[in-house]
PDB file of C-alpha atoms in Angstrom:
ATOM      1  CA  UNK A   1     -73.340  15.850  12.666  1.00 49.00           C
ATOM      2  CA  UNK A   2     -74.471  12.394  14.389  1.00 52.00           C
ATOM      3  CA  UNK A   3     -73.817  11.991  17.920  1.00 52.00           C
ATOM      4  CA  UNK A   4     -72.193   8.916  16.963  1.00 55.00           C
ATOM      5  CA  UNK A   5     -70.363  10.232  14.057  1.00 64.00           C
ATOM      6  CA  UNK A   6     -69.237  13.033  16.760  1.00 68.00           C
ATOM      7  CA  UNK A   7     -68.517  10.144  19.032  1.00 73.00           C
ATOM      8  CA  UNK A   8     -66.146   8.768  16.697  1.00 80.00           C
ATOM      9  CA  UNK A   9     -64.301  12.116  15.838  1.00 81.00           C
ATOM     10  CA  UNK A  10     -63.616  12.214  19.556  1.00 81.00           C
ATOM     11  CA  UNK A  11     -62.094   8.979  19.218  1.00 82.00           C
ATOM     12  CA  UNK A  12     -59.873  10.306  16.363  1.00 84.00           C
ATOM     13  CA  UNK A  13     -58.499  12.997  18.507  1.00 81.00           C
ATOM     14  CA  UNK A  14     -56.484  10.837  20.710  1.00 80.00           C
ATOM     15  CA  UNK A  15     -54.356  10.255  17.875  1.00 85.00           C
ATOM     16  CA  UNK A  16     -51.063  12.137  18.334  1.00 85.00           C
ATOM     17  CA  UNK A  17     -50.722  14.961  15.950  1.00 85.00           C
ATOM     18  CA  UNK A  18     -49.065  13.393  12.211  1.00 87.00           C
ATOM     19  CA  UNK A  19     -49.542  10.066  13.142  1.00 89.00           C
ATOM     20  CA  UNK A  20     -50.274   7.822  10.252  1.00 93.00           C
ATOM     21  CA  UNK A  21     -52.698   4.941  10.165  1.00 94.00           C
ATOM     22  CA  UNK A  22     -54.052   3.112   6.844  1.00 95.00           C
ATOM     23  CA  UNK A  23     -57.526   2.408   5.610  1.00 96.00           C
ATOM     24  CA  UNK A  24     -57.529  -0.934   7.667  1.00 95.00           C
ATOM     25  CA  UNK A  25     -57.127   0.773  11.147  1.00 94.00           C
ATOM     26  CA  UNK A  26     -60.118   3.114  10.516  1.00 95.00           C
ATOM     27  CA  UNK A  27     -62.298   0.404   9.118  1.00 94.00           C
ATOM     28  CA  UNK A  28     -61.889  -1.564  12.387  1.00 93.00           C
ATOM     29  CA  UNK A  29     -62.871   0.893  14.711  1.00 90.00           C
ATOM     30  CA  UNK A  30     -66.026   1.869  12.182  1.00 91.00           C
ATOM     31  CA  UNK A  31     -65.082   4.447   9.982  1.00 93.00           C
ATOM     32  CA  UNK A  32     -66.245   4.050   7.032  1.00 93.00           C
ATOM     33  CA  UNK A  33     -64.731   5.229   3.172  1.00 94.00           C
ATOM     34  CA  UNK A  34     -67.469   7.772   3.145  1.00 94.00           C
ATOM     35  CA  UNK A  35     -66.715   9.226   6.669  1.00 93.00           C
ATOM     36  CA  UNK A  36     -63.511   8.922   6.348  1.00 94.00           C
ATOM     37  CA  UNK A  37     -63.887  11.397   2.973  1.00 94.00           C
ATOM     38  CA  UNK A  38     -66.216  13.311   5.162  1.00 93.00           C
ATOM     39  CA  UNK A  39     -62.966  13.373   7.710  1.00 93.00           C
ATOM     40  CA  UNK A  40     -60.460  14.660   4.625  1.00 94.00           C
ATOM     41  CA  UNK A  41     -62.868  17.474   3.490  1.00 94.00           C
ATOM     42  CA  UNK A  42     -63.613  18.997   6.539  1.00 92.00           C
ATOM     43  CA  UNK A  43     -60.054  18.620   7.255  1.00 91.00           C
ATOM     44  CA  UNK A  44     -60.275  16.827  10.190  1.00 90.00           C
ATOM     45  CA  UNK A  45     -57.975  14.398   8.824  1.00 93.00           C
ATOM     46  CA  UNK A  46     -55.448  14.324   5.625  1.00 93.00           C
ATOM     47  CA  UNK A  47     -54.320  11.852   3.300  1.00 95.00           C
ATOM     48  CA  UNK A  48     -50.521  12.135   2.440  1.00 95.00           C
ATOM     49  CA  UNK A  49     -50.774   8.785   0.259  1.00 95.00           C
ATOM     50  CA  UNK A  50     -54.025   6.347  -1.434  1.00 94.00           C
ATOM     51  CA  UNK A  51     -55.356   4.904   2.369  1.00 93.00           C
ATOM     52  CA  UNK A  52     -53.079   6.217   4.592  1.00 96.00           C
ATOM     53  CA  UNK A  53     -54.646   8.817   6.769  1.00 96.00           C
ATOM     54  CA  UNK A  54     -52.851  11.621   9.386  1.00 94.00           C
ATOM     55  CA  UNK A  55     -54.273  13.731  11.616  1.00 88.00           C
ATOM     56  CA  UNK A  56     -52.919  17.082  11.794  1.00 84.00           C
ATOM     57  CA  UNK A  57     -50.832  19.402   9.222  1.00 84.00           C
ATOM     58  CA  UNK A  58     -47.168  18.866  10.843  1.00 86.00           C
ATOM     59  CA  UNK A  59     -44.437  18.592   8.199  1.00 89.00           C
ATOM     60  CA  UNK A  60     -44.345  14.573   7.343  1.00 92.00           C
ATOM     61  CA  UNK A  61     -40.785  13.041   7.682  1.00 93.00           C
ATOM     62  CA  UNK A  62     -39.395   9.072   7.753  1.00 94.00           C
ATOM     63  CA  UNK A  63     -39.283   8.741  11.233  1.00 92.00           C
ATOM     64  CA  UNK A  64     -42.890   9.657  11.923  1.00 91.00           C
ATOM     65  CA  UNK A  65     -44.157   7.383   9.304  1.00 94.00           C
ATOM     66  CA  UNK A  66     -42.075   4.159  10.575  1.00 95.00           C
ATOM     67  CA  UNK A  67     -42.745   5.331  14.383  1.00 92.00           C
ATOM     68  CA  UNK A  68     -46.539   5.098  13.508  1.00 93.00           C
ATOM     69  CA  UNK A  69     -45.880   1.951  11.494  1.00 94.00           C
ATOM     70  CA  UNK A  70     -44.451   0.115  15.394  1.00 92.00           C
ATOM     71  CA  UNK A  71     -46.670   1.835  17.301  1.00 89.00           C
ATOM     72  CA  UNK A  72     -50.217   1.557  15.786  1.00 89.00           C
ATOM     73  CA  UNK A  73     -50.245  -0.444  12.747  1.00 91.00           C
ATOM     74  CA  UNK A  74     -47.984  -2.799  14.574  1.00 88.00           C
ATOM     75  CA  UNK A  75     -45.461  -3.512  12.318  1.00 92.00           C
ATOM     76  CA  UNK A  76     -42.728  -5.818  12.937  1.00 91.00           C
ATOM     77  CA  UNK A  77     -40.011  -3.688  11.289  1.00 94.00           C
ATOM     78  CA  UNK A  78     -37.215  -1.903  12.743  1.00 94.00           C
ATOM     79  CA  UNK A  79     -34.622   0.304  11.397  1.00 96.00           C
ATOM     80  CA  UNK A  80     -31.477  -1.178  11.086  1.00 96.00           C
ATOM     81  CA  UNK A  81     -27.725  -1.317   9.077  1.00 97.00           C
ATOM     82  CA  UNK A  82     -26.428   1.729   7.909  1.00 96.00           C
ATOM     83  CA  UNK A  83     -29.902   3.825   8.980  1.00 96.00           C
ATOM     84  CA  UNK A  84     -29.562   2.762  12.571  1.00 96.00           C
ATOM     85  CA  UNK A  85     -25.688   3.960  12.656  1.00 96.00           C
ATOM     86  CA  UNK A  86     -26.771   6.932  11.040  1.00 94.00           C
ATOM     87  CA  UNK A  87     -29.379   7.844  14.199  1.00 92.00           C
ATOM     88  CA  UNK A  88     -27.047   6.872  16.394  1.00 93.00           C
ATOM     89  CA  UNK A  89     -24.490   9.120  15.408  1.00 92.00           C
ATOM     90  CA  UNK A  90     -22.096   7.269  13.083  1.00 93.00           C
ATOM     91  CA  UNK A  91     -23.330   8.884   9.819  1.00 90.00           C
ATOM     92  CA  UNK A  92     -19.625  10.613   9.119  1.00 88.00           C
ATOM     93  CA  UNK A  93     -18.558   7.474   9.074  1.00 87.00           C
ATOM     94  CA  UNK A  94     -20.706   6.394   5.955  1.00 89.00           C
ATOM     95  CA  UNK A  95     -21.806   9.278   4.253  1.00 80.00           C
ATOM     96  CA  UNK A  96     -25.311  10.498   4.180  1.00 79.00           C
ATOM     97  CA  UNK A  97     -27.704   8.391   1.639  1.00 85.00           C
ATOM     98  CA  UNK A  98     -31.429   8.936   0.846  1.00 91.00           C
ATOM     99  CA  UNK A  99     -32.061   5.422   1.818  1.00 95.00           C
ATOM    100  CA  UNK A 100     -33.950   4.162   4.884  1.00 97.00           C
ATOM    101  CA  UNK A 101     -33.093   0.754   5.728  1.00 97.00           C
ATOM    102  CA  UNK A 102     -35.460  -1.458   7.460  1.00 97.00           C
ATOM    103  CA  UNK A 103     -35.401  -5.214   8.461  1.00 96.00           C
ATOM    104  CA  UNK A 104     -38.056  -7.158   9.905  1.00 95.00           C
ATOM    105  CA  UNK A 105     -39.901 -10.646   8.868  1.00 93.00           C
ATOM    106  CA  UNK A 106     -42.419  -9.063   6.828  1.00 92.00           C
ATOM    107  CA  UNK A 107     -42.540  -6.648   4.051  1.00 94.00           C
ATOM    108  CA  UNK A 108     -43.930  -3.272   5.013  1.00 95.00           C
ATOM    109  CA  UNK A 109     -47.403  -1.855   3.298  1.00 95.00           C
ATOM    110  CA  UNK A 110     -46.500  -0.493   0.114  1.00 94.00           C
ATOM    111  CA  UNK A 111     -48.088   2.779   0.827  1.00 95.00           C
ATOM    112  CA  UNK A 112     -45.364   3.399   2.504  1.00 96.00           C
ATOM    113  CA  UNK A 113     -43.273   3.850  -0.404  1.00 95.00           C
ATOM    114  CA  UNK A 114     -45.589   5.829  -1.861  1.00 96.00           C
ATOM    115  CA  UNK A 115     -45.885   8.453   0.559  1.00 96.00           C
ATOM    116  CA  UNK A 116     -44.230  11.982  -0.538  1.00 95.00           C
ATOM    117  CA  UNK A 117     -41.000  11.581   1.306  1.00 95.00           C
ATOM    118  CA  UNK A 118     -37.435  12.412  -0.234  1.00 93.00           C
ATOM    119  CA  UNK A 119     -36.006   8.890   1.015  1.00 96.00           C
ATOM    120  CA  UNK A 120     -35.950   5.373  -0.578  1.00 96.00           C
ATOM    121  CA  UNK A 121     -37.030   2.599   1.746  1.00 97.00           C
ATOM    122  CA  UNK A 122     -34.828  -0.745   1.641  1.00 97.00           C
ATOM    123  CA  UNK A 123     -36.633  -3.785   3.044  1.00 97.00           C
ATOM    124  CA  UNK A 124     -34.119  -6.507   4.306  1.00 97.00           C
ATOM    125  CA  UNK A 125     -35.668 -10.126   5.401  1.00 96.00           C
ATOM    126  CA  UNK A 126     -34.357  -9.973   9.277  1.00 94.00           C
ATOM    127  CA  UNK A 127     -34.524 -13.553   9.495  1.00 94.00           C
ATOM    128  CA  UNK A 128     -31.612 -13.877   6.855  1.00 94.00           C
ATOM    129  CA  UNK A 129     -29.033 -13.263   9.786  1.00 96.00           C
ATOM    130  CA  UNK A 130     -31.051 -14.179  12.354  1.00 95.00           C
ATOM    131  CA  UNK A 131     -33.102 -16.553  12.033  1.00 92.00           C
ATOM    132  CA  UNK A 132     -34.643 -17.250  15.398  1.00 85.00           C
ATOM    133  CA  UNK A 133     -35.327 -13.917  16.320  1.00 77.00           C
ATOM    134  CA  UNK A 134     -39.083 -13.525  17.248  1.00 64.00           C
ATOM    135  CA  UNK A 135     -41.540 -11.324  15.499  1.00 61.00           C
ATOM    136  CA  UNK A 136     -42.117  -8.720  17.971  1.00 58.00           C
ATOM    137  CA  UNK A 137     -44.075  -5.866  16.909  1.00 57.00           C
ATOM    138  CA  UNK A 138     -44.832  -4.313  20.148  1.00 58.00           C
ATOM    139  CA  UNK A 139     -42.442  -3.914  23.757  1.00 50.00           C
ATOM    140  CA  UNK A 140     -43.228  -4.235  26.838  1.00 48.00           C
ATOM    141  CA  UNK A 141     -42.861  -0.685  27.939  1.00 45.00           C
ATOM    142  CA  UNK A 142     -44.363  -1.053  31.296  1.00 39.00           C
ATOM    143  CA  UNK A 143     -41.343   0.419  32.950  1.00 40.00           C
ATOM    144  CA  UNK A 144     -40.473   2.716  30.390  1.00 39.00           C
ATOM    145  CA  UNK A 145     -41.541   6.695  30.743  1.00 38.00           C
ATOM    146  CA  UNK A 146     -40.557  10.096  29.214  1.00 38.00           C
ATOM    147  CA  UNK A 147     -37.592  10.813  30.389  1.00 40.00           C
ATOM    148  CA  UNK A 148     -34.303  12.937  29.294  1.00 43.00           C
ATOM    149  CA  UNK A 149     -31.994  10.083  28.282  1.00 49.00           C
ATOM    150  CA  UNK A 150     -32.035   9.776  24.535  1.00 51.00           C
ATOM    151  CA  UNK A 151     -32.033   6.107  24.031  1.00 50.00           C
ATOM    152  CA  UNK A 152     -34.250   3.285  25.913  1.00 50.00           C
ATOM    153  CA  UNK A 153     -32.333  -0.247  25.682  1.00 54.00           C
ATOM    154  CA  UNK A 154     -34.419  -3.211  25.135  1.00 54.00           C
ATOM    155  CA  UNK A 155     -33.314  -7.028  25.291  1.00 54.00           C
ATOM    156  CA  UNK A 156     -31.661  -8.880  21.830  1.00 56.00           C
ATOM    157  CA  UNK A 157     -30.065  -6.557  19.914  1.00 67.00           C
ATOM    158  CA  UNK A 158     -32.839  -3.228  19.673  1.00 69.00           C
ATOM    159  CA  UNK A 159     -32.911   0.173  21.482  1.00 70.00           C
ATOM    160  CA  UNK A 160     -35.934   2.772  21.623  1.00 68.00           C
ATOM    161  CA  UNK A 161     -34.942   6.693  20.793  1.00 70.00           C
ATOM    162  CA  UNK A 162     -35.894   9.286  22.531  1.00 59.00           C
ATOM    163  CA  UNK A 163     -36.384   7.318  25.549  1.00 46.00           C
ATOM    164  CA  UNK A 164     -39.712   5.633  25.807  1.00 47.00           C
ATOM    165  CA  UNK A 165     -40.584   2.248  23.967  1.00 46.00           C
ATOM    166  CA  UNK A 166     -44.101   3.981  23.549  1.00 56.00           C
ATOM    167  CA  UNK A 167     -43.279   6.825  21.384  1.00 69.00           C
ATOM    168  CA  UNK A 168     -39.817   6.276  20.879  1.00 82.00           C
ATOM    169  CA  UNK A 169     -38.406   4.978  16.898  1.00 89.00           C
ATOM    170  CA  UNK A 170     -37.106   1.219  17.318  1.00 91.00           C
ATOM    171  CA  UNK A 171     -34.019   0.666  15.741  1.00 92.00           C
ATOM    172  CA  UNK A 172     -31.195  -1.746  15.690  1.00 93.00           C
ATOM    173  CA  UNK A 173     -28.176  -1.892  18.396  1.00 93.00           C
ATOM    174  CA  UNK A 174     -25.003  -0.221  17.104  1.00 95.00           C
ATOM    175  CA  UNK A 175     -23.875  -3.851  17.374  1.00 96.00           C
ATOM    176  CA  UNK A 176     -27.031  -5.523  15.587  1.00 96.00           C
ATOM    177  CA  UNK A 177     -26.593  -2.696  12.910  1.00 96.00           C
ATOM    178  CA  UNK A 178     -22.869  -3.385  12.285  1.00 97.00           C
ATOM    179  CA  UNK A 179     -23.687  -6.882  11.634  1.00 98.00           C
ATOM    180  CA  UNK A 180     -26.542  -5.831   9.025  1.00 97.00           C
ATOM    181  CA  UNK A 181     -24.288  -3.285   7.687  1.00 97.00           C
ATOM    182  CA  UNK A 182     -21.042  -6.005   7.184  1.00 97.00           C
ATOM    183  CA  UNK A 183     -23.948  -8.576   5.111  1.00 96.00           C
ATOM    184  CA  UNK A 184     -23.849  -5.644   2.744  1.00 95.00           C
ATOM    185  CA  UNK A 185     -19.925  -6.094   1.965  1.00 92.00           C
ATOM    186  CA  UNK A 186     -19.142  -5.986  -0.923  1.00 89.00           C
ATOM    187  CA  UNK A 187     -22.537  -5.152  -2.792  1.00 89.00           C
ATOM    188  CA  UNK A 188     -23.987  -2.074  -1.400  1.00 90.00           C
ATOM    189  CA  UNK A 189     -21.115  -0.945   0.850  1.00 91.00           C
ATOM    190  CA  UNK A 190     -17.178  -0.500   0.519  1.00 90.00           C
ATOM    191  CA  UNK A 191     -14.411  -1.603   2.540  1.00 92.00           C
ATOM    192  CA  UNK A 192     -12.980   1.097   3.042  1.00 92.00           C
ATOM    193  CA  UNK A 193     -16.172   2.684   4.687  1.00 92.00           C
ATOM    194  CA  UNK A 194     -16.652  -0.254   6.797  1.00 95.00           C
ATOM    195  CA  UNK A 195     -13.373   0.268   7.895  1.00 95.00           C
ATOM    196  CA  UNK A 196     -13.596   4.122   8.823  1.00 94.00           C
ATOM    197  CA  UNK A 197     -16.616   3.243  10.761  1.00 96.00           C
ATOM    198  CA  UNK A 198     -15.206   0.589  12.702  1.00 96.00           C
ATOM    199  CA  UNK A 199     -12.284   2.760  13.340  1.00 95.00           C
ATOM    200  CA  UNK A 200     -14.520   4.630  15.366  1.00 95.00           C
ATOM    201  CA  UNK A 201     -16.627   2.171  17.275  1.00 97.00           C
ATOM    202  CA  UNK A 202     -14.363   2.219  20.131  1.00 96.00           C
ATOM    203  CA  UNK A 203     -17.372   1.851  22.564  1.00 95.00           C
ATOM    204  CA  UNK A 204     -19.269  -1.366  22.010  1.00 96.00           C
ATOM    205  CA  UNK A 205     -20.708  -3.371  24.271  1.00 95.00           C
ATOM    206  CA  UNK A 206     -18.757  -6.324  24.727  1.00 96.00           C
ATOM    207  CA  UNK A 207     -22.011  -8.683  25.985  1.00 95.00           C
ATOM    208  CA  UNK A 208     -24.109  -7.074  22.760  1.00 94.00           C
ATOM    209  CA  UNK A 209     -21.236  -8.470  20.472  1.00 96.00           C
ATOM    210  CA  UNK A 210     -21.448 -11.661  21.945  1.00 96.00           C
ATOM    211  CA  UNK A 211     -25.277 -12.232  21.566  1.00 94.00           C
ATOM    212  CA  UNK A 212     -25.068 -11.290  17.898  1.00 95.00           C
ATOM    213  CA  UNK A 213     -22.148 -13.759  17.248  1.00 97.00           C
ATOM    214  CA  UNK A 214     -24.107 -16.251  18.774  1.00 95.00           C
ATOM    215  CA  UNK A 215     -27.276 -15.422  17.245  1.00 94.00           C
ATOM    216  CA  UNK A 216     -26.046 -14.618  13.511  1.00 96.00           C
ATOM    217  CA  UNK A 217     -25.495 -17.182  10.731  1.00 95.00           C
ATOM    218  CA  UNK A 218     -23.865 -15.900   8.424  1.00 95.00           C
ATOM    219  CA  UNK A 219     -20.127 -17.259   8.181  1.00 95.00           C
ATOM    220  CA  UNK A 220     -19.731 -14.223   5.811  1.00 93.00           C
ATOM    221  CA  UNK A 221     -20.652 -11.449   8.460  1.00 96.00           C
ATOM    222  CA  UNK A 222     -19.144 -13.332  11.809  1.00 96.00           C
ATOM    223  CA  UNK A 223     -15.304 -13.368   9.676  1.00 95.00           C
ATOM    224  CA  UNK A 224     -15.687 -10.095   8.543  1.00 96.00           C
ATOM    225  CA  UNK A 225     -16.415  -8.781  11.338  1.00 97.00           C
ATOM    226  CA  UNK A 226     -13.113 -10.354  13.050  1.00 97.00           C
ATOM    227  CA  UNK A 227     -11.358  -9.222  10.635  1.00 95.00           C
ATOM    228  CA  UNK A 228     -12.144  -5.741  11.041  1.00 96.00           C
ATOM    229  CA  UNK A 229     -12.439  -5.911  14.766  1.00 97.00           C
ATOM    230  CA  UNK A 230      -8.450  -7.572  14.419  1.00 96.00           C
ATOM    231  CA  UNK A 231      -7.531  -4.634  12.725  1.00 95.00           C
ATOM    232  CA  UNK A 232      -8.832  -2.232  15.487  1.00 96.00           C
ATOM    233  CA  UNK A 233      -8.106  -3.966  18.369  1.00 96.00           C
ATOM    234  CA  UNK A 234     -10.683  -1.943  20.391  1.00 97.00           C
ATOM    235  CA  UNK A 235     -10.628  -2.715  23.745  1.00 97.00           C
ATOM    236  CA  UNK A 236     -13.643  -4.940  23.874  1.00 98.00           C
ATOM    237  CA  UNK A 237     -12.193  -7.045  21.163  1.00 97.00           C
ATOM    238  CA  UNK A 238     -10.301  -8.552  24.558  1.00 97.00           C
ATOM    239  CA  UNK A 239     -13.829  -9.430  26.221  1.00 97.00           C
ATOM    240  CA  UNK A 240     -15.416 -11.621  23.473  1.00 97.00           C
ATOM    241  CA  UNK A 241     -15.066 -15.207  23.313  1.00 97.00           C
ATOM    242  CA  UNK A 242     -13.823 -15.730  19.816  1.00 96.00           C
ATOM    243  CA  UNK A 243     -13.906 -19.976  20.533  1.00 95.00           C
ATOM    244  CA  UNK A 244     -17.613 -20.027  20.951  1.00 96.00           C
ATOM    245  CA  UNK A 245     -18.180 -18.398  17.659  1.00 96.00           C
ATOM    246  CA  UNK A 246     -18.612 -20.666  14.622  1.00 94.00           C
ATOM    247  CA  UNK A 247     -17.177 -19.304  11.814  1.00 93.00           C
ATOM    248  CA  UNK A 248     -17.220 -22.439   9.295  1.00 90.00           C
ATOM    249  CA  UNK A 249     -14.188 -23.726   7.923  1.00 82.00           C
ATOM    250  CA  UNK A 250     -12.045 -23.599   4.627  1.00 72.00           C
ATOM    251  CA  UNK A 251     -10.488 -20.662   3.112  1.00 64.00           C
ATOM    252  CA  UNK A 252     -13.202 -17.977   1.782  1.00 56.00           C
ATOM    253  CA  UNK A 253     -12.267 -14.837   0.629  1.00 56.00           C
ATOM    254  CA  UNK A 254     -13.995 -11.754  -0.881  1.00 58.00           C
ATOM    255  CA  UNK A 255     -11.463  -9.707  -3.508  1.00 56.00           C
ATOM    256  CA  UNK A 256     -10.057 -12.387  -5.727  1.00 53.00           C
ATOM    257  CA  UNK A 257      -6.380 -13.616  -4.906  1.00 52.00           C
ATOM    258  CA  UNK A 258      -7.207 -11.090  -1.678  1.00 52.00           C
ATOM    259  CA  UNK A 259      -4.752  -8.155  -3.676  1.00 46.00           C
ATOM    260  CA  UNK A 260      -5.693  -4.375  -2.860  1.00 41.00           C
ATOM    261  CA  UNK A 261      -8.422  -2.778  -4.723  1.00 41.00           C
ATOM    262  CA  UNK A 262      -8.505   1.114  -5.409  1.00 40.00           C
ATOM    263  CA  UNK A 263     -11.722   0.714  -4.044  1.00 40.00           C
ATOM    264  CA  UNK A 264     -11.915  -0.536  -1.105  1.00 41.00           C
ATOM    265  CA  UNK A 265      -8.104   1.088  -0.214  1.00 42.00           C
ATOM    266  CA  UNK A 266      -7.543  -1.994   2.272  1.00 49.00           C
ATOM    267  CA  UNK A 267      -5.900  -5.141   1.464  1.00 53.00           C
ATOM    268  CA  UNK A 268      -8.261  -7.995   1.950  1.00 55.00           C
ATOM    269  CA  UNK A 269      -6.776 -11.085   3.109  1.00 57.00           C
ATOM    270  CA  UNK A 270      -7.128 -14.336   0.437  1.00 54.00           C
ATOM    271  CA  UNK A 271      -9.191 -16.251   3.694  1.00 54.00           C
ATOM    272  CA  UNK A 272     -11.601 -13.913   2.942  1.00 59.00           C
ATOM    273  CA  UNK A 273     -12.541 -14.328  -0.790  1.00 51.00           C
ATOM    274  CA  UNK A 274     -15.786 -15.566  -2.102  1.00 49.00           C
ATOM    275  CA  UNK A 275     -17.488 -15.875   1.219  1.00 54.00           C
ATOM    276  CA  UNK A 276     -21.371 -16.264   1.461  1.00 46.00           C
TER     277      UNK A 276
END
């Protein structure tokens, strides 16, 4: 083999085992289609998908493919709603789904979808509920390091797991993903699960509530969320500062006439009805 072509496999080897990076990445650091098939027959590398390459022969899962999608390729996406809530724990509350729900500004790649998972990717516009959130596709993890502590918390709404913002998966905030996960009321989600789970989120942070009533805007989330927190009355209900939300005016309301449906096996009030 070339010295440089040897060179270059060197390169390759700093790659952590089953990370994924597309055609693009190799082409920029000089790896050519025909090296790159010279890569996949000598199995230096594999290709789960058409362009996406892995090093390594590590069973492939979700979390590896989105944690090389932030760390890498640079992706702006981050796993959020009823995935997040799931990874942090809350799962029982929802019921397991083959879904993986991401939100960010951009679409991801389609290879993505095509890779041979047993999950369904949902892509969610971030900037629908909040708007003026940056586009950050990498954090500053400067003062981040291994460590034992399973989450990393980073500022606006977004934690790391496994405790590094290097390595770790980048997710929503149980509070961020609660507000993703209410947008999805009545559509993709029931009442009555929403209500379960918020039965047991008796630990929020108070301060994390605040910034994403301040930062949402949708009048749709921010009043069902009261309404659910009002039926809880966690104890961090007490902390928030209900006058500095805006929550529109006019009566809006969901179920029609606000009468109990088998469904959702809650009554829903009528101030509720028809809200967007």
């Amino acid at each position: 083999m070339a010295t440089g072509n040897r060179g270059k496999l060197n390169q390759l080897q700093q790659l952590p085992d089953g990370a994924l990076v597309d055609a693009a990445w190799l082409e920029r650091r000089g790896y050519s289609s025909s090296l790159r098939s010279q890569y996949v027959k000598a199995g230096w590398l594999n290709q789960p998908a058409p362009r996406v390459y892995r090093r390594g022969n590590s069973p492939l899962g979700w979390r590896e493919a989105i944690i090389s999608l932030q760390t890498f390729l640079e992706s702006d996406v981050t796993v959020g709603g009823r995935s997040a809530l799931e990874e942090l724990g809350y799962g029982h509350y929802l019921g397991r789904r083959r879904e993986v729900h991401l939100y960010g500004a951009q679409r991801p790649p389609g290879w993505l979808a095509a890779l041979p998972l047993e999950v369904e990717f949902v892509w969610h516009n971030s900037r629908r509920l909040f708007p003026d959130d940056p586009v950050v596709t990498r954090f500053d993890d400067t003062q981040s390091s291994a460590s034992d502590e399973p989450l990393h918390f980073l500022p606006g709404g977004f934690l790391i797991s496994g405790g590094t913002a290097k390595w770790g998966l980048r997710l929503a905030s149980a509070e961020r993903a609660l507000f993703q996960l209410l947008d999805e009321l009545p559509g993709r989600e029931t009442f009555h699960q929403v209500d379960m789970l918020m039965e047991g989120l008796a630990n929020l942070s108070p301060r994390s509530l605040q910034v994403q009533l301040a930062s949402c805007t949708s009048i749709k989330v921010k009043r069902l969320f009261f309404y659910f927190a009002d039926r809880h009355r966690h104890a961090w209900l007490e902390r928030l500062d209900r006058s500095a939300v805006d929550l529109g005016t006019g009566k809006r309301v969901l179920v029609k006439g606000g009468k109990l449906d088998p469904t959702y096996l809650i009554t829903v009030p009528e101030e509720l009805d028809g809200l967007s």
